[in-house]
């Protein structure tokens, strides 16, 4: 076993982890390592390769402000292009040399005596250990597939595939396929699988609200303008960002204001399904629009209306070795079951692997108090650990990359403050964490997520919404602009001088500190 001592360890090489690596490097924090169990950068955009996988946030917003991409081919990007973009950013900023791929973090524990995180890893069957003063968790909330707990599922003798662990070698041609789930992943993969499957049964527990997807290819003139007209791309990003923030107002403060969105969704159903009133009824949600994530698609409803597709809404009774029995007793034999049933978000197994100062895991702590932290970033009891896309940072209306960049500002300022003040140990005060969360819950009280009449993964086991940032994202940008050391218990002390002073003029992200609309 080799031991590696570094100043900062980042876990995860998706948008969060890569963004952290770039910003650390730009600010002169060079003693870090990036650990990821996969084989390259990309995180969720590396892992989700199901047919039709695409982003439902406009391309212009789905990139770093410090690495804008003038060459997006379409107004909404598909998975391969986003994956390429992320790897391109890693290349551009020379991050590959810092990354250890194929390295799974099996456990990490805060060692109070050493003032370090001890990180156990597994690489090609070999255990190893990394010690780091600061831990940055960039594993993301959508990384651990959730397999449905349905009676008999283990007895199924055909193929079972989760949307996030797609088998691209499998030929669905002519096969009898069942898809369980009708969330963001399912509505993208069903239209593609339906084109080749012999028969496709879609098992829907809750119908989603879906707006049309205004996707189009960019023209050569637009590409030219994005590349050559100063400020043009920032202006477009700003415009899209501002338009999306209007939706945040409806979601958080005035769900009635979302009525036009509902009408748009209803028109989408009518346009996509046509005359089949029974199918339209089954496909129409019964909760308020926005309560669950609003989805985007032009081809979901036409897919449901195909002669080889059946929308099953009776609920699943059990799975047999050869098929699925629905609650009305109907047996449907299938060759493949696709589980598009989402992820462990509020109950991720990752939480069990992170052990804080009292020997208690994040899972144990959050089982008691709910999934909460301070500014979505720090958790009391877990010194020197910053979580990217932590509690209360999720969104229902715009780009997570904006939230990630806000957190990166906070991370960099935390490290700079620690360096300037000689701080070696930082733990958020319980009182600051509690106050922050009380504020979040207060802000949520009139929101559609609380009052919209749905069950969603936004809620934890106690029914509290611990995943979402309520309100406007520029408010989050503001609250994470600088590190508020007063909210933390800190220890100053001698430490090895690992981080050199930031080089003069080092970028903090070309426009990261500029107005929200410029870097959305
Ligand atoms: P999801 O939104 O959690 O949807 C899971 C689906 O599976 C829901 O329809 C759910 O029904 C159903 N389900 C879960 N357990 C079930 C069970 N035991 N029996 C029957 N049905 C069951 O998961 P997802 O579609 O993978 O999306 C997860 C998140 O990933 C999204 O919210 C989004 O943030 C992200 N995503 C984004 C994009 C994008 O375009 N940017 C694309 C894909 C995914 P209920 O609704 O009744 O719970």
Coordinates of C-alpha atoms and ligand atoms in Angstrom, one line a residue:
X1 CA 0.0 0.0 0.0
X2 CA 1.3 3.5 -0.9
X3 CA 0.4 6.5 1.0
X4 CA -0.2 9.8 -0.7
X5 CA -0.3 13.1 1.1
X6 CA -1.9 16.0 -0.6
X7 CA -3.4 19.3 0.4
X8 CA -6.7 18.8 -1.4
X9 CA -8.5 15.6 -2.6
X10 CA -11.4 16.0 -5.0
X11 CA -13.7 13.0 -5.5
X12 CA -15.5 12.8 -8.8
X13 CA -14.5 14.1 -12.2
X14 CA -17.8 15.4 -13.5
X15 CA -18.7 19.0 -13.9
X16 CA -18.2 19.7 -10.1
X17 CA -14.9 17.9 -9.7
X18 CA -13.4 19.1 -12.9
X19 CA -14.6 22.7 -12.3
X20 CA -13.0 22.5 -8.8
X21 CA -9.7 21.2 -10.3
X22 CA -9.6 24.0 -12.9
X23 CA -10.4 26.8 -10.3
X24 CA -7.8 25.4 -7.9
X25 CA -5.2 25.4 -10.6
X26 CA -6.0 28.9 -11.7
X27 CA -5.6 30.1 -8.2
X28 CA -2.3 28.5 -7.4
X29 CA -3.5 25.6 -5.4
X30 CA -1.6 22.9 -7.2
X31 CA -1.3 20.2 -4.5
X32 CA -4.4 18.3 -5.3
X33 CA -5.6 15.0 -6.7
X34 CA -8.8 14.1 -8.5
X35 CA -10.2 10.6 -7.9
X36 CA -12.8 9.0 -10.0
X37 CA -14.0 5.4 -10.3
X38 CA -14.7 5.8 -14.0
X39 CA -12.3 5.9 -17.0
X40 CA -12.5 9.5 -18.0
X41 CA -14.0 12.9 -17.2
X42 CA -17.7 13.5 -17.4
X43 CA -19.5 12.0 -14.4
X44 CA -23.2 11.7 -15.2
X45 CA -22.5 12.7 -18.8
X46 CA -20.0 9.8 -19.1
X47 CA -22.3 7.3 -17.4
X48 CA -25.6 8.0 -19.0
X49 CA -25.3 6.7 -22.6
X50 CA -28.8 5.5 -23.2
X51 CA -30.2 6.3 -26.6
X52 CA -31.6 9.8 -26.8
X53 CA -29.6 11.0 -23.7
X54 CA -29.6 14.7 -23.9
X55 CA -29.7 17.8 -21.7
X56 CA -32.9 19.7 -21.1
X57 CA -31.0 22.8 -20.2
X58 CA -30.1 25.0 -23.2
X59 CA -26.6 24.4 -24.5
X60 CA -25.5 28.0 -24.0
X61 CA -26.1 27.7 -20.2
X62 CA -24.7 24.2 -19.9
X63 CA -21.0 25.1 -19.9
X64 CA -18.6 26.9 -17.6
X65 CA -18.4 30.7 -17.8
X66 CA -14.6 30.2 -18.0
X67 CA -14.8 27.8 -20.9
X68 CA -17.7 28.9 -23.0
X69 CA -18.3 26.7 -26.1
X70 CA -19.0 28.6 -29.3
X71 CA -19.3 25.4 -31.3
X72 CA -22.3 23.7 -29.7
X73 CA -24.0 22.1 -32.6
X74 CA -27.6 22.4 -31.3
X75 CA -29.6 24.6 -29.0
X76 CA -30.0 21.6 -26.6
X77 CA -27.0 19.3 -26.5
X78 CA -26.9 15.5 -26.6
X79 CA -24.8 13.4 -24.3
X80 CA -21.9 12.7 -26.6
X81 CA -21.3 16.4 -27.3
X82 CA -21.5 17.3 -23.5
X83 CA -19.1 14.4 -22.7
X84 CA -16.7 15.7 -25.4
X85 CA -17.0 19.3 -24.0
X86 CA -16.1 18.2 -20.5
X87 CA -13.1 16.2 -21.7
X88 CA -12.1 19.3 -23.8
X89 CA -12.2 21.5 -20.7
X90 CA -10.0 19.0 -18.9
X91 CA -7.5 19.1 -21.8
X92 CA -7.6 22.8 -22.1
X93 CA -6.7 23.3 -18.5
X94 CA -4.3 20.4 -18.2
X95 CA -6.3 18.5 -15.5
X96 CA -5.6 14.9 -16.8
X97 CA -2.3 14.9 -15.0
X98 CA -4.1 15.4 -11.7
X99 CA -6.7 12.7 -12.2
X100 CA -6.6 9.1 -11.0
X101 CA -9.2 7.2 -12.9
X102 CA -10.4 3.7 -12.2
X103 CA -10.0 4.7 -8.5
X104 CA -12.9 4.0 -6.3
X105 CA -13.1 5.7 -2.9
X106 CA -14.3 3.0 -0.6
X107 CA -14.3 5.0 2.6
X108 CA -13.0 8.3 3.9
X109 CA -12.6 9.3 7.5
X110 CA -11.6 12.5 9.3
X111 CA -8.6 12.0 11.5
X112 CA -8.6 14.6 14.2
X113 CA -5.1 14.0 15.4
X114 CA -3.6 14.4 11.9
X115 CA -6.1 17.1 10.8
X116 CA -6.5 15.2 7.6
X117 CA -9.0 13.1 5.7
X118 CA -7.9 9.5 5.3
X119 CA -9.2 8.2 2.0
X120 CA -9.3 4.5 1.2
X121 CA -9.2 3.7 -2.4
X122 CA -9.5 0.6 -4.6
X123 CA -7.8 0.5 -8.0
X124 CA -7.7 -2.6 -10.1
X125 CA -8.3 -4.7 -7.0
X126 CA -5.5 -3.0 -5.1
X127 CA -6.2 -0.9 -2.0
X128 CA -4.4 2.4 -1.5
X129 CA -4.7 5.5 0.7
X130 CA -4.7 9.2 0.2
X131 CA -4.4 11.7 3.0
X132 CA -5.7 15.2 2.4
X133 CA -6.2 18.3 4.5
X134 CA -9.3 19.3 2.5
X135 CA -11.8 17.0 0.9
X136 CA -14.0 18.2 -2.0
X137 CA -16.9 15.9 -2.6
X138 CA -17.9 16.1 -6.3
X139 CA -19.8 12.8 -6.6
X140 CA -23.1 14.4 -7.5
X141 CA -26.6 13.5 -6.4
X142 CA -27.4 11.5 -9.6
X143 CA -24.7 8.8 -9.5
X144 CA -26.1 5.8 -7.6
X145 CA -28.8 4.1 -9.7
X146 CA -32.0 3.3 -7.8
X147 CA -33.3 -0.2 -8.6
X148 CA -36.9 -0.6 -7.8
X149 CA -37.9 -2.8 -4.9
X150 CA -40.5 -4.8 -6.8
X151 CA -41.4 -8.3 -5.7
X152 CA -39.8 -11.0 -7.9
X153 CA -37.4 -8.7 -9.8
X154 CA -34.5 -10.9 -8.9
X155 CA -36.2 -13.9 -10.5
X156 CA -36.5 -12.2 -13.9
X157 CA -34.6 -14.4 -16.4
X158 CA -34.3 -11.9 -19.2
X159 CA -32.1 -8.8 -19.3
X160 CA -32.5 -5.9 -16.8
X161 CA -30.8 -2.7 -17.6
X162 CA -30.8 0.6 -15.7
X163 CA -30.9 3.8 -17.8
X164 CA -27.7 5.0 -16.2
X165 CA -25.9 1.7 -16.9
X166 CA -26.9 1.2 -20.5
X167 CA -25.7 -1.7 -22.5
X168 CA -25.0 -0.3 -25.9
X169 CA -24.1 -3.7 -27.3
X170 CA -27.6 -5.0 -26.7
X171 CA -29.8 -5.2 -29.8
X172 CA -33.4 -4.2 -28.9
X173 CA -34.5 -4.9 -32.5
X174 CA -37.8 -6.8 -32.5
X175 CA -37.6 -7.5 -28.7
X176 CA -40.4 -7.3 -26.2
X177 CA -39.4 -4.5 -23.8
X178 CA -40.8 -3.1 -20.6
X179 CA -39.7 0.4 -19.4
X180 CA -40.4 1.1 -15.7
X181 CA -40.5 4.8 -15.0
X182 CA -41.6 8.0 -16.8
X183 CA -39.0 10.5 -15.6
X184 CA -36.4 12.6 -17.4
X185 CA -34.4 9.6 -18.5
X186 CA -37.4 7.4 -19.6
X187 CA -39.0 10.1 -21.8
X188 CA -35.7 10.4 -23.7
X189 CA -35.0 6.7 -24.2
X190 CA -38.5 5.4 -24.8
X191 CA -39.0 7.2 -28.2
X192 CA -35.7 5.7 -29.4
X193 CA -36.3 2.2 -28.1
X194 CA -39.8 2.2 -29.5
X195 CA -38.5 2.7 -33.0
X196 CA -36.8 -0.7 -33.0
X197 CA -38.5 -2.8 -30.3
X198 CA -41.2 -5.3 -31.4
X199 CA -43.3 -4.3 -28.4
X200 CA -42.8 -1.7 -25.7
X201 CA -44.7 -1.5 -22.4
X202 CA -44.2 1.7 -20.5
X203 CA -45.0 1.3 -16.8
X204 CA -46.1 4.7 -15.5
X205 CA -46.6 5.4 -11.8
X206 CA -47.0 9.2 -12.2
X207 CA -47.4 11.1 -15.4
X208 CA -44.9 13.9 -15.8
X209 CA -45.6 17.5 -17.1
X210 CA -43.7 18.0 -20.4
X211 CA -43.2 21.2 -22.3
X212 CA -42.1 21.1 -26.0
X213 CA -38.4 20.9 -26.6
X214 CA -37.4 23.9 -28.8
X215 CA -34.3 22.1 -30.1
X216 CA -32.7 23.2 -33.4
X217 CA -29.3 23.1 -35.1
X218 CA -27.3 26.3 -34.9
X219 CA -26.6 27.9 -38.2
X220 CA -23.1 28.8 -39.5
X221 CA -23.9 32.4 -38.9
X222 CA -24.6 31.8 -35.3
X223 CA -21.4 29.8 -34.9
X224 CA -19.5 32.6 -36.5
X225 CA -21.1 35.1 -34.2
X226 CA -20.4 33.0 -31.1
X227 CA -16.8 32.8 -32.1
X228 CA -16.1 36.3 -33.4
X229 CA -18.5 38.8 -31.9
X230 CA -17.3 40.0 -28.6
X231 CA -19.8 39.6 -25.8
X232 CA -22.4 37.9 -28.1
X233 CA -22.3 34.6 -26.4
X234 CA -22.4 36.1 -22.9
X235 CA -25.4 38.2 -23.9
X236 CA -27.3 35.1 -25.2
X237 CA -26.4 33.2 -22.0
X238 CA -27.6 36.2 -20.0
X239 CA -30.9 36.4 -21.9
X240 CA -31.6 32.6 -21.4
X241 CA -30.6 32.8 -17.8
X242 CA -32.9 35.8 -17.1
X243 CA -35.8 34.1 -18.8
X244 CA -35.3 30.9 -16.7
X245 CA -35.2 32.9 -13.5
X246 CA -38.8 34.0 -14.1
X247 CA -39.8 30.3 -13.7
X248 CA -38.0 30.3 -10.3
X249 CA -40.4 33.0 -9.1
X250 CA -43.4 30.8 -9.9
X251 CA -41.9 27.6 -8.5
X252 CA -41.0 29.2 -5.2
X253 CA -43.3 32.0 -4.5
X254 CA -46.4 31.8 -6.7
X255 CA -47.3 28.4 -8.2
X256 CA -50.4 30.0 -9.8
X257 CA -48.1 32.0 -12.1
X258 CA -47.1 28.7 -13.7
X259 CA -50.5 28.2 -15.3
X260 CA -49.2 29.2 -18.7
X261 CA -46.6 26.4 -18.4
X262 CA -49.4 24.0 -17.7
X263 CA -51.4 25.1 -20.7
X264 CA -48.3 24.6 -22.8
X265 CA -47.9 21.1 -21.5
X266 CA -51.6 20.3 -22.1
X267 CA -51.2 21.5 -25.7
X268 CA -48.1 19.3 -26.0
X269 CA -50.2 16.3 -25.0
X270 CA -52.9 17.1 -27.5
X271 CA -50.5 17.7 -30.3
X272 CA -48.5 14.5 -29.5
X273 CA -51.3 12.1 -28.9
X274 CA -54.2 13.5 -30.9
X275 CA -57.6 11.9 -30.7
X276 CA -57.0 9.0 -28.3
X277 CA -58.8 10.6 -25.3
X278 CA -58.1 7.6 -23.0
X279 CA -54.3 7.8 -23.7
X280 CA -54.5 11.6 -23.2
X281 CA -56.2 11.1 -19.8
X282 CA -53.6 8.5 -18.7
X283 CA -50.7 10.8 -19.8
X284 CA -52.0 13.9 -18.1
X285 CA -50.6 14.6 -14.6
X286 CA -52.9 15.2 -11.6
X287 CA -50.4 17.3 -9.6
X288 CA -49.5 21.0 -10.1
X289 CA -46.9 21.7 -12.8
X290 CA -43.4 22.2 -11.3
X291 CA -44.0 20.0 -8.3
X292 CA -41.8 17.4 -10.0
X293 CA -39.2 18.4 -12.5
X294 CA -40.8 19.9 -15.7
X295 CA -39.6 17.8 -18.6
X296 CA -39.0 18.7 -22.3
X297 CA -39.9 16.5 -25.2
X298 CA -41.5 16.6 -28.6
X299 CA -41.4 12.8 -29.2
X300 CA -42.6 11.3 -25.9
X301 CA -46.3 11.6 -26.7
X302 CA -46.0 10.5 -30.3
X303 CA -44.0 7.5 -29.0
X304 CA -46.8 6.6 -26.6
X305 CA -49.3 6.7 -29.4
X306 CA -47.3 4.2 -31.6
X307 CA -49.1 0.9 -32.2
X308 CA -46.3 -1.1 -30.7
X309 CA -46.3 0.9 -27.4
X310 CA -48.6 0.4 -24.5
X311 CA -48.8 2.9 -21.6
X312 CA -49.5 0.7 -18.5
X313 CA -50.9 2.7 -15.5
X314 CA -52.3 -0.1 -13.4
X315 CA -49.2 -0.4 -11.3
X316 CA -46.8 -3.3 -11.0
X317 CA -47.9 -6.3 -8.9
X318 CA -44.8 -8.4 -9.3
X319 CA -42.2 -9.5 -11.7
X320 CA -42.0 -13.1 -12.8
X321 CA -39.1 -15.0 -14.5
X322 CA -40.6 -14.1 -17.9
X323 CA -42.5 -10.8 -17.5
X324 CA -44.4 -8.3 -15.4
X325 CA -47.8 -8.8 -13.8
X326 CA -49.8 -5.6 -13.3
X327 CA -52.3 -5.0 -10.5
X328 CA -55.2 -5.8 -12.7
X329 CA -53.8 -9.3 -13.2
X330 CA -52.6 -8.8 -16.7
X331 CA -49.3 -10.7 -17.5
X332 CA -47.0 -9.1 -20.1
X333 CA -44.1 -11.3 -21.2
X334 CA -40.9 -9.4 -22.0
X335 CA -37.3 -10.0 -23.1
X336 CA -35.8 -6.9 -21.5
X337 CA -36.8 -4.7 -18.5
X338 CA -35.4 -1.2 -18.6
X339 CA -35.4 0.4 -15.2
X340 CA -35.5 4.2 -15.6
X341 CA -36.2 4.6 -11.9
X342 CA -33.8 7.3 -11.0
X343 CA -31.1 7.6 -8.4
X344 CA -30.5 7.4 -4.7
X345 CA -30.5 11.1 -4.0
X346 CA -31.4 11.6 -0.4
X347 CA -30.2 8.1 0.6
X348 CA -27.1 7.7 -1.4
X349 CA -24.8 4.8 -0.3
X350 CA -21.9 7.3 -0.7
X351 CA -23.1 9.0 2.6
X352 CA -22.2 5.8 4.5
X353 CA -18.6 6.0 3.3
X354 CA -17.9 9.5 4.7
X355 CA -17.0 9.4 8.4
X356 CA -16.8 12.6 10.3
X357 CA -15.2 13.7 13.5
X358 CA -17.2 11.6 16.0
X359 CA -16.8 8.4 14.0
X360 CA -20.3 8.9 12.6
X361 CA -21.1 8.7 8.9
X362 CA -22.8 11.3 6.9
X363 CA -25.7 8.8 6.5
X364 CA -26.0 8.4 10.3
X365 CA -26.0 12.2 10.8
X366 CA -28.5 12.9 8.0
X367 CA -30.7 10.0 9.1
X368 CA -31.2 12.0 12.3
X369 CA -31.4 15.6 11.1
X370 CA -32.3 15.2 7.5
X371 CA -29.9 15.9 4.6
X372 CA -28.8 19.4 5.5
X373 CA -25.7 21.5 5.4
X374 CA -24.5 25.1 5.3
X375 CA -24.9 26.8 2.0
X376 CA -25.1 23.4 0.4
X377 CA -21.4 23.1 1.0
X378 CA -20.3 22.3 4.6
X379 CA -21.7 20.0 7.2
X380 CA -21.3 20.3 10.9
X381 CA -19.2 17.4 12.2
X382 CA -17.3 17.0 8.9
X383 CA -14.3 19.5 9.2
X384 CA -12.5 20.6 6.1
X385 CA -15.0 18.9 3.8
X386 CA -16.8 20.8 1.1
X387 CA -19.6 19.1 -0.8
X388 CA -20.3 20.1 -4.4
X389 CA -24.0 20.1 -5.3
X390 CA -24.7 19.4 -1.6
X391 CA -28.1 19.7 0.2
X392 CA -30.4 22.5 -1.0
X393 CA -28.5 23.3 -4.2
X394 CA -30.7 21.4 -6.7
X395 CA -32.8 23.2 -9.3
X396 CA -35.9 22.8 -11.2
X397 CA -35.6 25.6 -13.7
X398 CA -32.0 26.3 -14.9
X399 CA -28.5 25.1 -15.2
X400 CA -26.7 23.3 -12.4
X401 CA -23.4 24.5 -13.8
X402 CA -24.4 28.0 -12.6
X403 CA -24.8 26.6 -9.0
X404 CA -21.6 24.7 -9.3
X405 CA -19.7 27.8 -10.4
X406 CA -21.2 29.7 -7.4
X407 CA -19.8 26.9 -5.1
X408 CA -16.5 27.1 -6.8
X409 CA -16.2 30.8 -5.9
X410 CA -17.0 29.7 -2.3
X411 CA -14.4 26.9 -2.4
X412 CA -11.6 29.1 -3.7
X413 CA -12.4 31.9 -1.2
X414 CA -12.5 29.3 1.6
X415 CA -9.0 28.1 0.6
X416 CA -7.7 31.6 0.1
X417 CA -9.1 32.7 3.5
X418 CA -7.6 29.7 5.2
X419 CA -4.2 30.4 3.6
X420 CA -4.3 34.1 4.5
X421 CA -5.4 33.5 8.1
X422 CA -3.3 30.3 8.7
X423 CA -6.5 28.3 9.3
X424 CA -5.9 24.5 9.3
X425 CA -9.3 23.3 10.5
X426 CA -12.7 24.6 9.6
X427 CA -16.0 23.3 10.8
X428 CA -19.3 25.0 10.2
X429 CA -21.0 26.0 13.4
X430 CA -24.1 24.0 14.2
X431 CA -26.1 27.2 14.9
X432 CA -25.1 28.6 11.5
X433 CA -26.2 25.4 9.8
X434 CA -29.5 25.3 11.6
X435 CA -30.2 28.9 10.9
X436 CA -29.5 28.4 7.2
X437 CA -31.8 25.5 7.0
X438 CA -34.6 27.1 8.9
X439 CA -34.3 29.9 6.3
X440 CA -34.5 27.4 3.4
X441 CA -37.6 25.7 4.9
X442 CA -39.3 29.0 5.5
X443 CA -38.7 30.1 1.9
X444 CA -40.1 26.7 0.7
X445 CA -43.4 27.0 2.6
X446 CA -45.4 28.5 -0.3
X447 CA -43.5 26.6 -3.1
X448 CA -45.0 24.3 -5.6
X449 CA -42.7 21.5 -4.3
X450 CA -44.4 21.6 -0.9
X451 CA -47.9 22.4 -2.0
X452 CA -48.2 20.9 -5.5
X453 CA -49.6 17.6 -4.5
X454 CA -46.9 15.2 -5.7
X455 CA -44.3 12.8 -4.3
X456 CA -40.8 13.4 -5.6
X457 CA -37.2 12.7 -5.1
X458 CA -36.8 16.3 -4.0
X459 CA -38.2 15.1 -0.6
X460 CA -36.4 13.0 2.0
X461 CA -38.0 10.2 4.0
X462 CA -39.5 12.7 6.4
X463 CA -41.2 14.6 3.6
X464 CA -38.8 17.6 3.9
X465 CA -37.4 19.2 0.8
X466 CA -33.6 19.0 1.3
X467 CA -32.4 18.9 -2.2
X468 CA -33.6 22.2 -3.8
X469 CA -32.5 25.7 -3.7
X470 CA -35.6 27.8 -3.4
X471 CA -35.8 31.1 -5.2
X472 CA -33.4 32.8 -7.6
X473 CA -30.0 31.4 -8.4
X474 CA -28.4 34.8 -8.3
X475 CA -29.2 34.9 -4.6
X476 CA -27.2 31.7 -4.2
X477 CA -24.4 33.3 -6.2
X478 CA -24.5 36.2 -3.8
X479 CA -24.5 34.1 -0.7
X480 CA -21.5 32.1 -1.9
X481 CA -19.5 35.1 -3.2
X482 CA -17.1 35.1 -0.3
X483 CA -16.3 32.8 2.5
X484 CA -18.0 34.0 5.7
X485 CA -15.5 32.7 8.2
X486 CA -17.7 33.9 11.2
X487 CA -20.0 31.0 10.5
X488 CA -17.2 28.5 11.2
X489 CA -15.2 27.3 14.1
X490 CA -11.7 27.5 13.0
X491 CA -8.3 26.4 14.2
X492 CA -5.2 28.3 13.3
X493 CA -1.9 26.5 13.4
X494 CA 1.3 25.5 11.7
X495 CA 0.9 23.5 8.6
X496 CA 3.2 22.7 5.8
X497 CA 3.3 25.4 3.1
X498 CA 1.7 23.4 0.4
X499 CA -0.2 26.1 -1.5
X500 CA 1.9 28.8 -3.1
X501 CA 0.6 32.3 -3.2
X502 CA -1.8 32.9 -6.1
X503 CA 0.2 34.1 -9.1
X504 CA -0.4 37.7 -9.9
X505 CA -3.3 38.2 -12.2
X506 CA -4.4 34.6 -12.0
X507 CA -7.9 34.2 -13.3
X508 CA -10.7 33.4 -11.0
X509 CA -12.8 32.6 -14.0
X510 CA -12.9 35.3 -16.6
X511 CA -16.4 36.6 -15.6
X512 CA -17.2 34.5 -12.5
X513 CA -17.3 37.5 -10.3
X514 CA -19.2 39.6 -12.8
X515 CA -23.0 40.1 -12.8
X516 CA -25.0 36.9 -12.8
X517 CA -26.5 37.4 -16.2
X518 CA -23.0 37.5 -17.8
X519 CA -22.0 34.1 -16.5
X520 CA -25.2 32.1 -16.1
Ligands
LIG1 P1 -36.6 10.2 -11.9 O1 -36.8 11.5 -12.4 O2 -36.4 10.0 -10.4 O3 -37.7 9.3 -12.4 C1 -37.9 8.0 -12.0 C2 -39.1 7.4 -12.6 O4 -39.2 6.0 -12.1 C3 -40.4 8.1 -12.1 O5 -41.3 8.1 -13.2 C4 -40.8 7.2 -11.0 O6 -42.2 7.3 -10.7 C5 -40.5 5.9 -11.5 N1 -40.3 4.9 -10.4 C6 -39.4 4.9 -9.4 N2 -39.5 3.8 -8.7 C7 -40.5 3.1 -9.2 C8 -41.1 1.9 -8.8 N3 -40.7 1.2 -7.8 N4 -42.2 1.4 -9.6 C9 -42.6 2.2 -10.7 N5 -42.0 3.3 -11.0 C10 -41.0 3.8 -10.3 O7 -35.3 9.6 -12.6 P2 -34.6 9.9 -14.0 O8 -35.6 10.0 -15.1 O9 -33.4 9.1 -14.2 O10 -34.1 11.4 -13.8 C11 -33.4 11.7 -12.6 C12 -32.9 13.1 -12.7 O11 -31.8 13.1 -13.6 C13 -33.9 14.1 -13.3 O12 -34.8 14.7 -12.4 C14 -32.9 15.2 -13.8 O13 -32.5 16.0 -12.7 C15 -31.8 14.3 -14.2 N6 -31.8 14.1 -15.7 C16 -31.7 15.1 -16.5 C17 -31.7 15.0 -17.8 C18 -31.6 16.2 -18.6 O14 -32.1 16.3 -19.7 N7 -30.8 17.2 -18.1 C19 -32.0 13.8 -18.4 C20 -32.2 12.7 -17.6 C21 -32.1 12.8 -16.2 P3 -42.8 8.4 -9.7 O15 -42.8 9.7 -10.5 O16 -44.2 7.9 -9.4 O17 -41.9 8.5 -8.5

